mmCIF file of C-alpha atoms in Angstrom:
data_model
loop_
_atom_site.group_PDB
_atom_site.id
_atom_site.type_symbol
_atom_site.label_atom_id
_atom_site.label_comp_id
_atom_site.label_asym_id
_atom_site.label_seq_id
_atom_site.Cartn_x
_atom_site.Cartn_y
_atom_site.Cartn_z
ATOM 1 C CA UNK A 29 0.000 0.000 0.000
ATOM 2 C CA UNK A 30 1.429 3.079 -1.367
ATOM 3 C CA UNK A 31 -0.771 6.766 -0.130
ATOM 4 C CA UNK A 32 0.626 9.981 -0.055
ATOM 5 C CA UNK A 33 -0.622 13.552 1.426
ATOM 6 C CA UNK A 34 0.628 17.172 1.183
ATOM 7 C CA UNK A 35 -0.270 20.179 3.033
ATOM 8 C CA UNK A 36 0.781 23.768 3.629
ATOM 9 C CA UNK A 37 0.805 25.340 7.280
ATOM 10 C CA UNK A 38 0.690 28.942 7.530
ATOM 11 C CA UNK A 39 0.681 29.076 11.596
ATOM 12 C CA UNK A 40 3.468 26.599 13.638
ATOM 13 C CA UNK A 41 0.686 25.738 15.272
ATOM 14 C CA UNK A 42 -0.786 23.116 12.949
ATOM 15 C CA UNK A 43 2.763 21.345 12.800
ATOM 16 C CA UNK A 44 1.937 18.840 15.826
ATOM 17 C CA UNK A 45 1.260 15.846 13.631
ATOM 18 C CA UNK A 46 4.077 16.980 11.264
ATOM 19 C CA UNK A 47 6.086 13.243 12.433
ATOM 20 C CA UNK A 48 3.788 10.821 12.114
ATOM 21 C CA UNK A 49 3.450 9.070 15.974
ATOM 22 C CA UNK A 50 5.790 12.045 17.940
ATOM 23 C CA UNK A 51 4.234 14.269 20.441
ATOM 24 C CA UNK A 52 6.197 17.501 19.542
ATOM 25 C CA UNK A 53 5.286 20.989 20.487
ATOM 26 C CA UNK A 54 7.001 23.572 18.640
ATOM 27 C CA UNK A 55 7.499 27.195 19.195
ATOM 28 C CA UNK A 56 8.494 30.170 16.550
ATOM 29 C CA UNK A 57 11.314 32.171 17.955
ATOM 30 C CA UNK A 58 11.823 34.346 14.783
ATOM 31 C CA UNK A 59 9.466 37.217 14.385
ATOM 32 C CA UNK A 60 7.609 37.095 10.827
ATOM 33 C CA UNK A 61 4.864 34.948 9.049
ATOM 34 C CA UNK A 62 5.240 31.522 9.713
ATOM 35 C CA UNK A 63 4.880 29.035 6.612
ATOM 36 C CA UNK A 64 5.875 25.357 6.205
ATOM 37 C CA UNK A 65 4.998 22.543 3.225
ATOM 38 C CA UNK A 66 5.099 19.260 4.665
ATOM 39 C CA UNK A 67 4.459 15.973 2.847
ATOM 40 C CA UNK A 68 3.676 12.399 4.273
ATOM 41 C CA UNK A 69 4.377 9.020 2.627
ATOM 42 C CA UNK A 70 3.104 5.777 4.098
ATOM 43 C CA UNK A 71 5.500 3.462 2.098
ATOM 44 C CA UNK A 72 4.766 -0.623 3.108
ATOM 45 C CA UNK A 73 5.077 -0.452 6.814
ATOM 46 C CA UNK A 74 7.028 2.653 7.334
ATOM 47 C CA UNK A 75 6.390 6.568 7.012
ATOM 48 C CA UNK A 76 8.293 8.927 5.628
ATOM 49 C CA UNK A 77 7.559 12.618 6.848
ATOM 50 C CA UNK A 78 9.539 15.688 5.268
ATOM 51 C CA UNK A 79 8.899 19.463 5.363
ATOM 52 C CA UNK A 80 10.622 22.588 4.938
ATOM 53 C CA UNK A 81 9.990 25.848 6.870
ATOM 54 C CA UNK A 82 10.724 29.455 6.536
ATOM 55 C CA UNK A 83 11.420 30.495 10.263
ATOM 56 C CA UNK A 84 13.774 29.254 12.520
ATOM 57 C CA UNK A 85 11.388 26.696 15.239
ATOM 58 C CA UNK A 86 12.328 24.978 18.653
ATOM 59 C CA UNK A 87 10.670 21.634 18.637
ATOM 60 C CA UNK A 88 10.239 19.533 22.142
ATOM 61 C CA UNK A 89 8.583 16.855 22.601
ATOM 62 C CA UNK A 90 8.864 12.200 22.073
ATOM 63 C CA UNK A 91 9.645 10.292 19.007
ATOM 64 C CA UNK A 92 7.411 7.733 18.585
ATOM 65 C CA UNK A 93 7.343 4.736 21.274
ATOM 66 C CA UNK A 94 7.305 1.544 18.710
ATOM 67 C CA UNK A 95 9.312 2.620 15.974
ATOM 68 C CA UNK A 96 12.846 3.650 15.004
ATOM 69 C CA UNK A 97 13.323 7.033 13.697
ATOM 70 C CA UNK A 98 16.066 7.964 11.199
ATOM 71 C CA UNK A 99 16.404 12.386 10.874
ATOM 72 C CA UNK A 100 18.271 13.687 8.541
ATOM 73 C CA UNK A 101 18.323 17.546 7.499
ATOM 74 C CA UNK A 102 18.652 18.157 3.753
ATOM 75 C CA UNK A 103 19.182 21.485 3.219
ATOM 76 C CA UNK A 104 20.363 24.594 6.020
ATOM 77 C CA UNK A 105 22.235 27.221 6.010
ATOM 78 C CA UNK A 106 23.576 26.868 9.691
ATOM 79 C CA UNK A 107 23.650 23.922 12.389
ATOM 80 C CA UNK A 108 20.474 22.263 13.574
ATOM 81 C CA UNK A 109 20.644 21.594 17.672
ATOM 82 C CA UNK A 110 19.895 18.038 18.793
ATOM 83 C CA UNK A 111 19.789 17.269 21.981
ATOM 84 C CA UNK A 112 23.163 19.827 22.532
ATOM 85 C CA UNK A 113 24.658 18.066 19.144
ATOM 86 C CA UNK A 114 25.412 20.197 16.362
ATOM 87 C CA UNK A 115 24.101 18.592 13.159
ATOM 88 C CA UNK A 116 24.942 19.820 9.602
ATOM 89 C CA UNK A 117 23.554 18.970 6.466
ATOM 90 C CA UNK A 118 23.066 15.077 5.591
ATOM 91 C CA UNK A 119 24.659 14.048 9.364
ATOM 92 C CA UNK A 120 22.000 10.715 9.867
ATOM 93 C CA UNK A 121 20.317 10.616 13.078
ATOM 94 C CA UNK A 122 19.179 7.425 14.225
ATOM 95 C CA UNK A 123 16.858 7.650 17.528
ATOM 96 C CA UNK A 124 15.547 4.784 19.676
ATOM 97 C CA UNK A 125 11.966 4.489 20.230
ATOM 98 C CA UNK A 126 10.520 7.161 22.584
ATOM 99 C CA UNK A 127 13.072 9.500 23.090
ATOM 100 C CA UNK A 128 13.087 13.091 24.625
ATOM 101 C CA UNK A 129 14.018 15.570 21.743
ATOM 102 C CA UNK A 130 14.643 19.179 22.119
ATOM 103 C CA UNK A 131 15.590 20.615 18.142
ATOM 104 C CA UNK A 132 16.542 24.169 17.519
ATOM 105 C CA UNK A 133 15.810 24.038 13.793
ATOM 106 C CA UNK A 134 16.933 27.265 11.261
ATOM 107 C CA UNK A 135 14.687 29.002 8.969
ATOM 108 C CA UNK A 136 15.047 27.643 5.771
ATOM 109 C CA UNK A 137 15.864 23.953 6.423
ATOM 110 C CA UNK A 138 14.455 21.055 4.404
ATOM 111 C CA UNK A 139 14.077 17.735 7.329
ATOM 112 C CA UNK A 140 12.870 14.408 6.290
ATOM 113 C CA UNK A 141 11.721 11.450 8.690
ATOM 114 C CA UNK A 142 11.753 8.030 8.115
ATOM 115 C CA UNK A 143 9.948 5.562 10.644
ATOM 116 C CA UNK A 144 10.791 1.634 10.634
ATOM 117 C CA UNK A 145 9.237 -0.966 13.060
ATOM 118 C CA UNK A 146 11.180 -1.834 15.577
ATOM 119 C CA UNK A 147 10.461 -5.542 15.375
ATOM 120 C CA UNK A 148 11.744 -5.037 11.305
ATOM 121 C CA UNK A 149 15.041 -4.305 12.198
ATOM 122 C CA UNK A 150 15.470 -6.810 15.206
ATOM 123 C CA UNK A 151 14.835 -9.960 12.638
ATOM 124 C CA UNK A 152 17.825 -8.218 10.986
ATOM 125 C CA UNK A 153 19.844 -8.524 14.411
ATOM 126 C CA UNK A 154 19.599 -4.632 15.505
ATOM 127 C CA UNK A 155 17.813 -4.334 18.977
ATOM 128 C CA UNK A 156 17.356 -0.554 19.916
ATOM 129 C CA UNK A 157 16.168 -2.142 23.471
ATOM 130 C CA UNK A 158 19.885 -1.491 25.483
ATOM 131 C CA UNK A 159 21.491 0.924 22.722
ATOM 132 C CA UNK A 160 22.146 4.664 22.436
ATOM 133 C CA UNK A 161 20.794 6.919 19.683
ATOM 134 C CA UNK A 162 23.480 7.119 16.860
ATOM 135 C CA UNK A 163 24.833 10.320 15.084
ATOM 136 C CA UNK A 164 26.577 9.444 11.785
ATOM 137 C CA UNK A 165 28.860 12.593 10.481
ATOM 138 C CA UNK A 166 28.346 13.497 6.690
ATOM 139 C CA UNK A 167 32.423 12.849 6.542
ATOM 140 C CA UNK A 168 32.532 9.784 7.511
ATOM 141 C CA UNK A 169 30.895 8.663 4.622
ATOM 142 C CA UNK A 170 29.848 5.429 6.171
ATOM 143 C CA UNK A 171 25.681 6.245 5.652
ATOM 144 C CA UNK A 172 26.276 7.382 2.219
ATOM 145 C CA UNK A 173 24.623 4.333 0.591
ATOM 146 C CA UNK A 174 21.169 4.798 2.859
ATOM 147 C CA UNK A 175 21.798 8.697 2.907
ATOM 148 C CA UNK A 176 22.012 7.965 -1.197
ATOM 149 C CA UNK A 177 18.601 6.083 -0.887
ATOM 150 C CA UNK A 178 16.819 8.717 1.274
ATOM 151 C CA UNK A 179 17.528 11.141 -0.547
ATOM 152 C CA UNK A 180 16.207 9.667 -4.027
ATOM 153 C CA UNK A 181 13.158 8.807 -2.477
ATOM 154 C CA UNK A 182 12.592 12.224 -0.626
ATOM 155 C CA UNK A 183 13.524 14.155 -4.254
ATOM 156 C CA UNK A 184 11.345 11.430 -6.159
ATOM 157 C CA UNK A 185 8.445 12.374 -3.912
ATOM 158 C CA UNK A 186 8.008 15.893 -4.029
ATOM 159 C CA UNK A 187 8.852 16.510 -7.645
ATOM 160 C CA UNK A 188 7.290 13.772 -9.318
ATOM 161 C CA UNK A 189 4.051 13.744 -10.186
ATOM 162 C CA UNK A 190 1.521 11.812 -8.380
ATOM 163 C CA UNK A 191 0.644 9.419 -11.111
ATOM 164 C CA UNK A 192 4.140 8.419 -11.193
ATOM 165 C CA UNK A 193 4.340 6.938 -7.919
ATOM 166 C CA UNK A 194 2.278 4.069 -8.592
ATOM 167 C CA UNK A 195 5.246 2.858 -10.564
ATOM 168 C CA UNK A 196 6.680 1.834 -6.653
ATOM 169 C CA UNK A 197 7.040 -1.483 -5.313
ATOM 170 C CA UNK A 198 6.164 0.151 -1.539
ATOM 171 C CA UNK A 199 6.414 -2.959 0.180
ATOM 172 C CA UNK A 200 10.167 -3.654 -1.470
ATOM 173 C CA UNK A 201 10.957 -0.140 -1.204
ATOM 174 C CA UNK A 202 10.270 -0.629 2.573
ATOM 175 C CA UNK A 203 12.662 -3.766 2.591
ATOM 176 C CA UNK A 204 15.019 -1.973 1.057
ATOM 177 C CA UNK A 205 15.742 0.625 3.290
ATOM 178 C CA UNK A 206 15.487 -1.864 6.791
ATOM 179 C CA UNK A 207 17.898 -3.545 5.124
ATOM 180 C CA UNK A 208 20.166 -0.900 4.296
ATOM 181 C CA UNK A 209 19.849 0.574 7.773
ATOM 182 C CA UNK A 210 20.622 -2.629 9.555
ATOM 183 C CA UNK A 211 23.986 -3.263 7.638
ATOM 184 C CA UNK A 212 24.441 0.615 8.632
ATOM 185 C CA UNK A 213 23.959 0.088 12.255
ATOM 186 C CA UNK A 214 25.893 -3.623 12.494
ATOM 187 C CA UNK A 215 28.597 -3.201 10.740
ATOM 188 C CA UNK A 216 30.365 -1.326 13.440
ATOM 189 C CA UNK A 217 29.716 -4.395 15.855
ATOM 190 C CA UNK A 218 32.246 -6.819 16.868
ATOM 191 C CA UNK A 219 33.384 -9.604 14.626
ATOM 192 C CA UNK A 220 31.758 -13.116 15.362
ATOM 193 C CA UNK A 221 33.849 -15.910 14.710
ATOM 194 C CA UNK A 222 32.779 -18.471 12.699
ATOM 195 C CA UNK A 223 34.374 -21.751 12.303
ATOM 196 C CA UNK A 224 34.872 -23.037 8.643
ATOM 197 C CA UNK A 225 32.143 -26.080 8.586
ATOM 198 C CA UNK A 226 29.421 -23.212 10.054
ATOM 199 C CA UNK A 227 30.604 -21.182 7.189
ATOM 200 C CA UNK A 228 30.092 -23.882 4.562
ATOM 201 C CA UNK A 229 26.911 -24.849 5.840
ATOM 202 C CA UNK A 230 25.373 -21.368 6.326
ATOM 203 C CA UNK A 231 26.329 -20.822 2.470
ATOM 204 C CA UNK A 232 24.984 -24.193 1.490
ATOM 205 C CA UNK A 233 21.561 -22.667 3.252
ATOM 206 C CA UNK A 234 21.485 -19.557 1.387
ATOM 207 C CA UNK A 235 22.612 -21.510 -2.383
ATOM 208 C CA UNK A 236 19.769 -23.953 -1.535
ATOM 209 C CA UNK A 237 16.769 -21.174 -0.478
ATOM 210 C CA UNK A 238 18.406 -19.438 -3.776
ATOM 211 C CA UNK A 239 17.998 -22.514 -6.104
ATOM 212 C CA UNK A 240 14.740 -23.583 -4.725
ATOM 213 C CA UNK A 241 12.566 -20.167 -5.348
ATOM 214 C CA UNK A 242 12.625 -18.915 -9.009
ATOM 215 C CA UNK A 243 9.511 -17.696 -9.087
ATOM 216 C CA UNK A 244 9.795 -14.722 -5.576
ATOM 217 C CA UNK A 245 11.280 -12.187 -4.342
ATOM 218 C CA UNK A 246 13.793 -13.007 -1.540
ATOM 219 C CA UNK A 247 14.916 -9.934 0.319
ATOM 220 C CA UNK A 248 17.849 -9.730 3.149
ATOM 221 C CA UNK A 249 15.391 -10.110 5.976
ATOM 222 C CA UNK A 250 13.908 -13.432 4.391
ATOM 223 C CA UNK A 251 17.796 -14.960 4.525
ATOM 224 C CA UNK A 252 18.234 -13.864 7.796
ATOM 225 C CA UNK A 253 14.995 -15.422 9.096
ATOM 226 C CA UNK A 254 15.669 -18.716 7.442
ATOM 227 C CA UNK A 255 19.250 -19.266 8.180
ATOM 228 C CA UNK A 256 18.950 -17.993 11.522
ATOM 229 C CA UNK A 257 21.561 -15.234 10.831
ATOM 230 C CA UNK A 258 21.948 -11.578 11.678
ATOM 231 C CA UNK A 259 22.542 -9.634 8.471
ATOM 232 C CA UNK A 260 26.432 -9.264 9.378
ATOM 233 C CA UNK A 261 26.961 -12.414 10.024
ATOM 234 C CA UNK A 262 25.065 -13.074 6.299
ATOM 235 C CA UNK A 263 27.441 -10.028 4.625
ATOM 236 C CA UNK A 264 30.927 -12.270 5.352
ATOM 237 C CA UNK A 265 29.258 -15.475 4.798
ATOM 238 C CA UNK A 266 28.329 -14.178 0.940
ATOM 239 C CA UNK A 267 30.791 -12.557 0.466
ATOM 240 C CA UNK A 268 33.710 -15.526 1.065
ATOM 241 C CA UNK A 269 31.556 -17.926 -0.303
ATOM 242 C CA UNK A 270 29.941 -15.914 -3.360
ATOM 243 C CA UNK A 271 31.843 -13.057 -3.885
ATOM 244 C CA UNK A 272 29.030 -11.214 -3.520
ATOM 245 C CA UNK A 273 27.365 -9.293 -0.154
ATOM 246 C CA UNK A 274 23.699 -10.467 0.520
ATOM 247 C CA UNK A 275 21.962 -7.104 -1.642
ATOM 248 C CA UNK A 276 23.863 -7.972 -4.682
ATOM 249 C CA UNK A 277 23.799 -11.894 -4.414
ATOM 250 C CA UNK A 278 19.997 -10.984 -4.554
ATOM 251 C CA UNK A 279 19.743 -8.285 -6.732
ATOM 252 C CA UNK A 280 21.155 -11.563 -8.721
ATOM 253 C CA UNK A 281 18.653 -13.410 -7.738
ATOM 254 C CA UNK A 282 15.837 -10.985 -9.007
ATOM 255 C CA UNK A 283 17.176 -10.747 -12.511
ATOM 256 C CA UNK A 284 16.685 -14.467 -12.642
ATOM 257 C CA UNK A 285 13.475 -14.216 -11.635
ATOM 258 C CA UNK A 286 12.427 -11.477 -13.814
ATOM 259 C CA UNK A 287 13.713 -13.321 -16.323
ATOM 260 C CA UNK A 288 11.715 -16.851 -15.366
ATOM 261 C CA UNK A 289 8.992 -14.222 -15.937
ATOM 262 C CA UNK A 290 9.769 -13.048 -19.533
ATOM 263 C CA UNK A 291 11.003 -16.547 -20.649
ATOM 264 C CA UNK A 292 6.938 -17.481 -19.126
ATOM 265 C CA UNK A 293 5.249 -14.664 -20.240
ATOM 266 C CA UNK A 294 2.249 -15.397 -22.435
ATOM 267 C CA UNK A 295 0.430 -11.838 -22.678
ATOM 268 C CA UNK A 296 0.201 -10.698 -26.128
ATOM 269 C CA UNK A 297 1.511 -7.502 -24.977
ATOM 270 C CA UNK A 298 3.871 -7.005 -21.960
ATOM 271 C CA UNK A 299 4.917 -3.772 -20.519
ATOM 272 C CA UNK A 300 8.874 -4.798 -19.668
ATOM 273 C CA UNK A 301 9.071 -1.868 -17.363
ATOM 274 C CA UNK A 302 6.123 -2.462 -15.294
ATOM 275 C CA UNK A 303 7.492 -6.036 -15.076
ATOM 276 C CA UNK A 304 10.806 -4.864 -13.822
ATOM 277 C CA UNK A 305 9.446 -2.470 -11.281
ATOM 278 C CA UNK A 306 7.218 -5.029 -9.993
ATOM 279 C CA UNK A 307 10.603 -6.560 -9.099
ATOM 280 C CA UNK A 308 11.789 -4.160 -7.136
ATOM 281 C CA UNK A 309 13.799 -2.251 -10.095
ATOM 282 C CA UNK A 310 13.199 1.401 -9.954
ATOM 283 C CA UNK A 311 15.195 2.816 -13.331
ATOM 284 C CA UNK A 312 14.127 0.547 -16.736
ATOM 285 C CA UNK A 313 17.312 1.480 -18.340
ATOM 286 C CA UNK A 314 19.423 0.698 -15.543
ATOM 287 C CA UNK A 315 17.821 -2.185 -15.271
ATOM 288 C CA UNK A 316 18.333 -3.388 -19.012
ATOM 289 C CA UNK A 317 21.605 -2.695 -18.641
ATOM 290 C CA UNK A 318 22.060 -4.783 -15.675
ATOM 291 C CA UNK A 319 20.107 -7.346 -17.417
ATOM 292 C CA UNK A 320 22.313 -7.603 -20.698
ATOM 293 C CA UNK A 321 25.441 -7.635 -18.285
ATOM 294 C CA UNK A 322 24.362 -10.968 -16.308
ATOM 295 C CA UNK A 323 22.454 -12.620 -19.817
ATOM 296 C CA UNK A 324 24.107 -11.478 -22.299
ATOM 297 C CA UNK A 325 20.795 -10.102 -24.485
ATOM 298 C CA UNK A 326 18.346 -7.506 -23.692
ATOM 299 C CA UNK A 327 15.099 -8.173 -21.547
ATOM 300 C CA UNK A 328 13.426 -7.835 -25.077
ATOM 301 C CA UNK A 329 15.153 -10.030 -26.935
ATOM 302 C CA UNK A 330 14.900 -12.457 -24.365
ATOM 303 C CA UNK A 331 10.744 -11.443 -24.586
ATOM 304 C CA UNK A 332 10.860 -11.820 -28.192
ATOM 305 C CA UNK A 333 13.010 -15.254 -28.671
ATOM 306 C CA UNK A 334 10.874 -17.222 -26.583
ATOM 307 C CA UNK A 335 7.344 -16.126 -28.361
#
């Protein structure tokens, strides 16, 4: 399920439900007319709030008590205040469920707000139960593939037209970004040691789900539920045994699948596009390109040759 709403505020008054689950009150402390756009996505089981406003606001309040809630601040011209931390322009906040905010936010800054079940991310090993909120600098670099992700969708959102969003797989989409977030947050965790028979036979798990389902979409949360896993654990196992980490040994995956599909297909006419997003591939030409890379032919010819 894919909906999507946009209002204006002209008053900071009518910004309470502008985070989807937080109790926030906010208060103007520049003098002037007050106006905000926010936007709200419900995308599979998260919610994706963003909104830009044109004078500077101190917001106080909770974050919501059952999910996790990853802040990030697109555009400012000076530091946002979290908490007493000094955030700049694409620093990643991840907060725990239920925690006390206090945000001095500038006039002019462009937020956006991503919520993910808690429960989501502990399949993928990442319990928010015992740990701290985490601040991820813009130098570091090591968010850059989720900030990457956000940011698409937040851009995709507000300057695409609605129509075009039902071209999104929302419930994939969703996937997509636990999954990212979870190698995010457990990558900086300790090393487990694995012997070299639990290696081979955690690999022999993940070739054997992989060769048995042609026909669906696996995503990292499915291997980690059925080999028991955390998705760290999965990211060396694929990658000594495969070559590949878990996201590309799918994305893999997928292309075979789509390609199941084509070599099936027995519609007189097939949209190739629609079948590819329905897979989980956002961009058709990036995706024919991938295609002819791992087949050797384009997703038409292989339509075409087996007609």
């Amino acid at each position: 399920m894919f909906t999507i709403r946009h209002w204006q505020c002209i008053d900071s008054g009518q910004l309470t439900g502008a985070v989807k689950g937080a109790t926030f009150h906010r208060t103007q402390t520049s003098k002037g007319v007050f106006c905000g756009s926010l936007l709200r996505a419900e995308i599979g089981r998260g919610v994706l709030d963003t909104g830009f406003y044109n004078r500077d606001l101190m917001t106080e309040g909770q974050f919501p008590k059952d999910t996790v809630t990853v802040a990030m601040f697109l555009d400012a011209k000076v530091e946002t205040i979290f908490n007493g931390i000094s955030l700049e322009p694409n620093d990643l906040s991840v907060i725990k469920p239920g925690t006390e905010t206090l945000y001095t936010i500038p006039a002019e800054t462009r937020w956006a707000s991503l919520q993910i079940k808690s429960e989501d991310l502990r399949l993928l090993g990442v319990d928010f139960a015992n740990s701290k909120n985490k601040i991820f600098k813009k130098r570091s670099l090591s968010h850059y593939p989720f900030m990457t992700i956000l940011h698409s969708l937040v851009n995709r959102l507000q300057y695409s037209e609605d129509r075009h969003l039902t071209s999104f797989a929302p419930d994939i989409m969703y996937n997509h970004l636990v999954e990212n977030l979870a190698y995010l947050l457990t990558r900086e965790q300790e090393q487990i040691t694995l012997t070299h028979d639990r290696y081979q036979q955690i690999a022999a798990t993940v070739k054997r789900i992989l060769n048995d389902d042609i026909t669906n979409i696996i995503q990292v949360s499915d291997l980690c539920h059925l080999t028991g896993q955390s998705e760290r654990t999965l990211e060396r196992v694929c990658k000594k045994a495969f070559g590949l980490p878990p996201q590309r040994l799918l994305k893999s995956h997928r292309l075979k699948v789509v390609r199941k599909a084509l070599q099936s297909n027995t519609e007189e006419k097939l949209n190739i596009s629609k079948l590819s997003m329905d897979y989980g591939f956002m961009h058709p030409s990036r995706f024919a390109g991938e295609y002819k890379n791992h087949f050797g032919e384009l997703p038409s010819q292989t339509l075409t040759r087996n007609r």
